[in-house]
Amino acid sequence: MAIVRPDSMERITTKALADAFIDEQVAAVRAQVGDKKVLLALSGGVDSSVVAALLIKAIGKQLVCVHVNHGLMRKGESEQVIEVFGKELDANLIYVDATDRFLDLLAGVSDPEQKRKIIGGEFIKVFDEESSKLQGISFLAQGTIYPDILESDGVKAHHNVGGLPEDMEMELVEPVALLYKDEVRVVGEALGLPHAMVYRQPFPGPGLGVRCLGAITRDRLAALREADAILREEFDKNGLAGKVWQYFIAVPDVKSVGVRDGKRYEGWPAIIRAVNTSDAMTATIEEIPYALLHHITDRITHEVEGINRVLYDLTPKPIGTIEWE
Ligand code: XMP
């Protein structure tokens, strides 16, 4: 039966409401799970992070988190998962660095749909392998949120690349399934998760894989990751991080001629995309101040190996989708 949010359920907007929700869910999870173990794929995104923090509070070490680093994470993301969940919250965390597996499989593959399929399929494989090494797991926790349920009509099926195999024979634990995104964030803050983790911008499951355009190479992926980190740092510093809905760099598989230190310097362009939207179905372009664009260009072209130009994508959606592939 479909899960339906009752009309009487108050929107969680304050710490007090979040605390009450947390107490309720802690009790419900304990009642559901008893002394059994629960497995969670922890991507480091908002939803799975909030579920992890909630379950750690409810059942502590009975929760086993598996973080698969597919090598397509943004700079510092896997490190943050290890720091926050492994160290600060002392979670039962299994960290799998599967970078080589993913990048080897993706080598030479330029078709976007094929890339997505490989990333999604390999993710399931790695997660399956890890979970089969574990004993006595009875439940699978998921960061399903209410819009996922409302949208499970197929429109965005291709977006759920991090989805898990449907034949996993485990009962589901979905403590935030009735919440909207803004409520998940309020709950995350009430649970003490870092602001940057709770308020981070959306990030596609296939990660930088859909922004390292065409066939992914390690050097171009590394350049993309560094350029993206600079963009995020500058948006943070200049008050745009909380204002712009999604912003990132895409690096196409194209080189142009440049000049550095008086010598010919061939490099890739870094394309900045910064969009505002409410539902990701349409999007408008953020008007980044020119001075900031110049500063970001200066930093990226000086600090990132392999990048010799910076472009700003002015295309709204439609006609351009938010991601490039
Ligand atoms: P597009 O590019 O379709 O993106 O305008 C709309 C929103 O969806 C995100 N997106 C994805 N998310 N897996 C995801 O989890 C994907 O394969 C994927 N493709 C796009 C995109 O970042 C934007 O927020």
PDB file of C-alpha atoms and ligand atoms in Angstrom, residues 116 156 158-162 202-206 210-211 245-246 248 280-281 317 320-325, ligand 1:
ATOM      1  CA  ARG A 116      24.948   5.992 -15.879  1.00  0.00           C
ATOM      2  CA  LYS A 156      12.711  10.464 -12.737  1.00  0.00           C
ATOM      3  CA  HIS A 158      16.876   7.339 -14.278  1.00  0.00           C
ATOM      4  CA  HIS A 159      17.837   9.669 -11.482  1.00  0.00           C
ATOM      5  CA  ASN A 160      17.804   6.991  -8.834  1.00  0.00           C
ATOM      6  CA  VAL A 161      21.120   5.595  -9.881  1.00  0.00           C
ATOM      7  CA  GLY A 162      22.153   4.886  -6.323  1.00  0.00           C
ATOM      8  CA  PRO A 202      21.606  18.447  -4.783  1.00  0.00           C
ATOM      9  CA  PHE A 203      24.237  16.169  -6.281  1.00  0.00           C
ATOM     10  CA  PRO A 204      23.426  13.468  -8.826  1.00  0.00           C
ATOM     11  CA  GLY A 205      23.937   9.841  -7.840  1.00  0.00           C
ATOM     12  CA  PRO A 206      26.479   9.279 -10.652  1.00  0.00           C
ATOM     13  CA  VAL A 210      27.960  13.170 -15.531  1.00  0.00           C
ATOM     14  CA  ARG A 211      30.107  16.321 -15.423  1.00  0.00           C
ATOM     15  CA  TRP A 245      20.027  26.170  -5.996  1.00  0.00           C
ATOM     16  CA  GLN A 246      22.731  24.240  -7.833  1.00  0.00           C
ATOM     17  CA  PHE A 248      28.936  23.139 -10.511  1.00  0.00           C
ATOM     18  CA  ALA A 280      14.400  21.063 -11.354  1.00  0.00           C
ATOM     19  CA  MET A 281      11.911  20.823 -14.232  1.00  0.00           C
ATOM     20  CA  LYS A 317      16.141  24.938 -18.818  1.00  0.00           C
ATOM     21  CA  GLY A 320      19.434  23.105 -21.714  1.00  0.00           C
ATOM     22  CA  THR A 321      18.977  20.495 -19.023  1.00  0.00           C
ATOM     23  CA  ILE A 322      20.677  21.359 -15.741  1.00  0.00           C
ATOM     24  CA  GLU A 323      23.373  18.725 -16.153  1.00  0.00           C
ATOM     25  CA  TRP A 324      25.215  18.450 -19.432  1.00  0.00           C
ATOM     26  CA  GLU A 325      24.575  14.747 -19.789  1.00  0.00           C
TER      27      GLU A 325
HETATM   28  P1  XMP B   1      18.571  17.667 -15.506  1.00  0.00           P
HETATM   29  O1  XMP B   1      19.975  17.550 -15.997  1.00  0.00           O
HETATM   30  O2  XMP B   1      17.704  16.523 -15.942  1.00  0.00           O
HETATM   31  O3  XMP B   1      18.686  17.569 -13.940  1.00  0.00           O
HETATM   32  O4  XMP B   1      17.968  19.003 -15.808  1.00  0.00           O
HETATM   33  C1  XMP B   1      17.643  17.846 -13.042  1.00  0.00           C
HETATM   34  C2  XMP B   1      18.162  17.585 -11.647  1.00  0.00           C
HETATM   35  O5  XMP B   1      18.398  16.195 -11.458  1.00  0.00           O
HETATM   36  C3  XMP B   1      19.750  15.958 -11.154  1.00  0.00           C
HETATM   37  N1  XMP B   1      20.191  14.784 -11.904  1.00  0.00           N
HETATM   38  C4  XMP B   1      20.406  13.568 -11.397  1.00  0.00           C
HETATM   39  N2  XMP B   1      20.307  13.114 -10.136  1.00  0.00           N
HETATM   40  N3  XMP B   1      20.998  10.985 -10.860  1.00  0.00           N
HETATM   41  C5  XMP B   1      20.607  11.817  -9.876  1.00  0.00           C
HETATM   42  O6  XMP B   1      20.547  11.386  -8.735  1.00  0.00           O
HETATM   43  C6  XMP B   1      21.126  11.361 -12.151  1.00  0.00           C
HETATM   44  O7  XMP B   1      21.466  10.578 -13.012  1.00  0.00           O
HETATM   45  C7  XMP B   1      20.811  12.732 -12.423  1.00  0.00           C
HETATM   46  N4  XMP B   1      20.795  13.458 -13.564  1.00  0.00           N
HETATM   47  C8  XMP B   1      20.415  14.711 -13.223  1.00  0.00           C
HETATM   48  C9  XMP B   1      20.498  17.186 -11.596  1.00  0.00           C
HETATM   49  O8  XMP B   1      21.700  17.357 -10.844  1.00  0.00           O
HETATM   50  C10 XMP B   1      19.489  18.262 -11.345  1.00  0.00           C
HETATM   51  O9  XMP B   1      19.490  18.647  -9.982  1.00  0.00           O
END
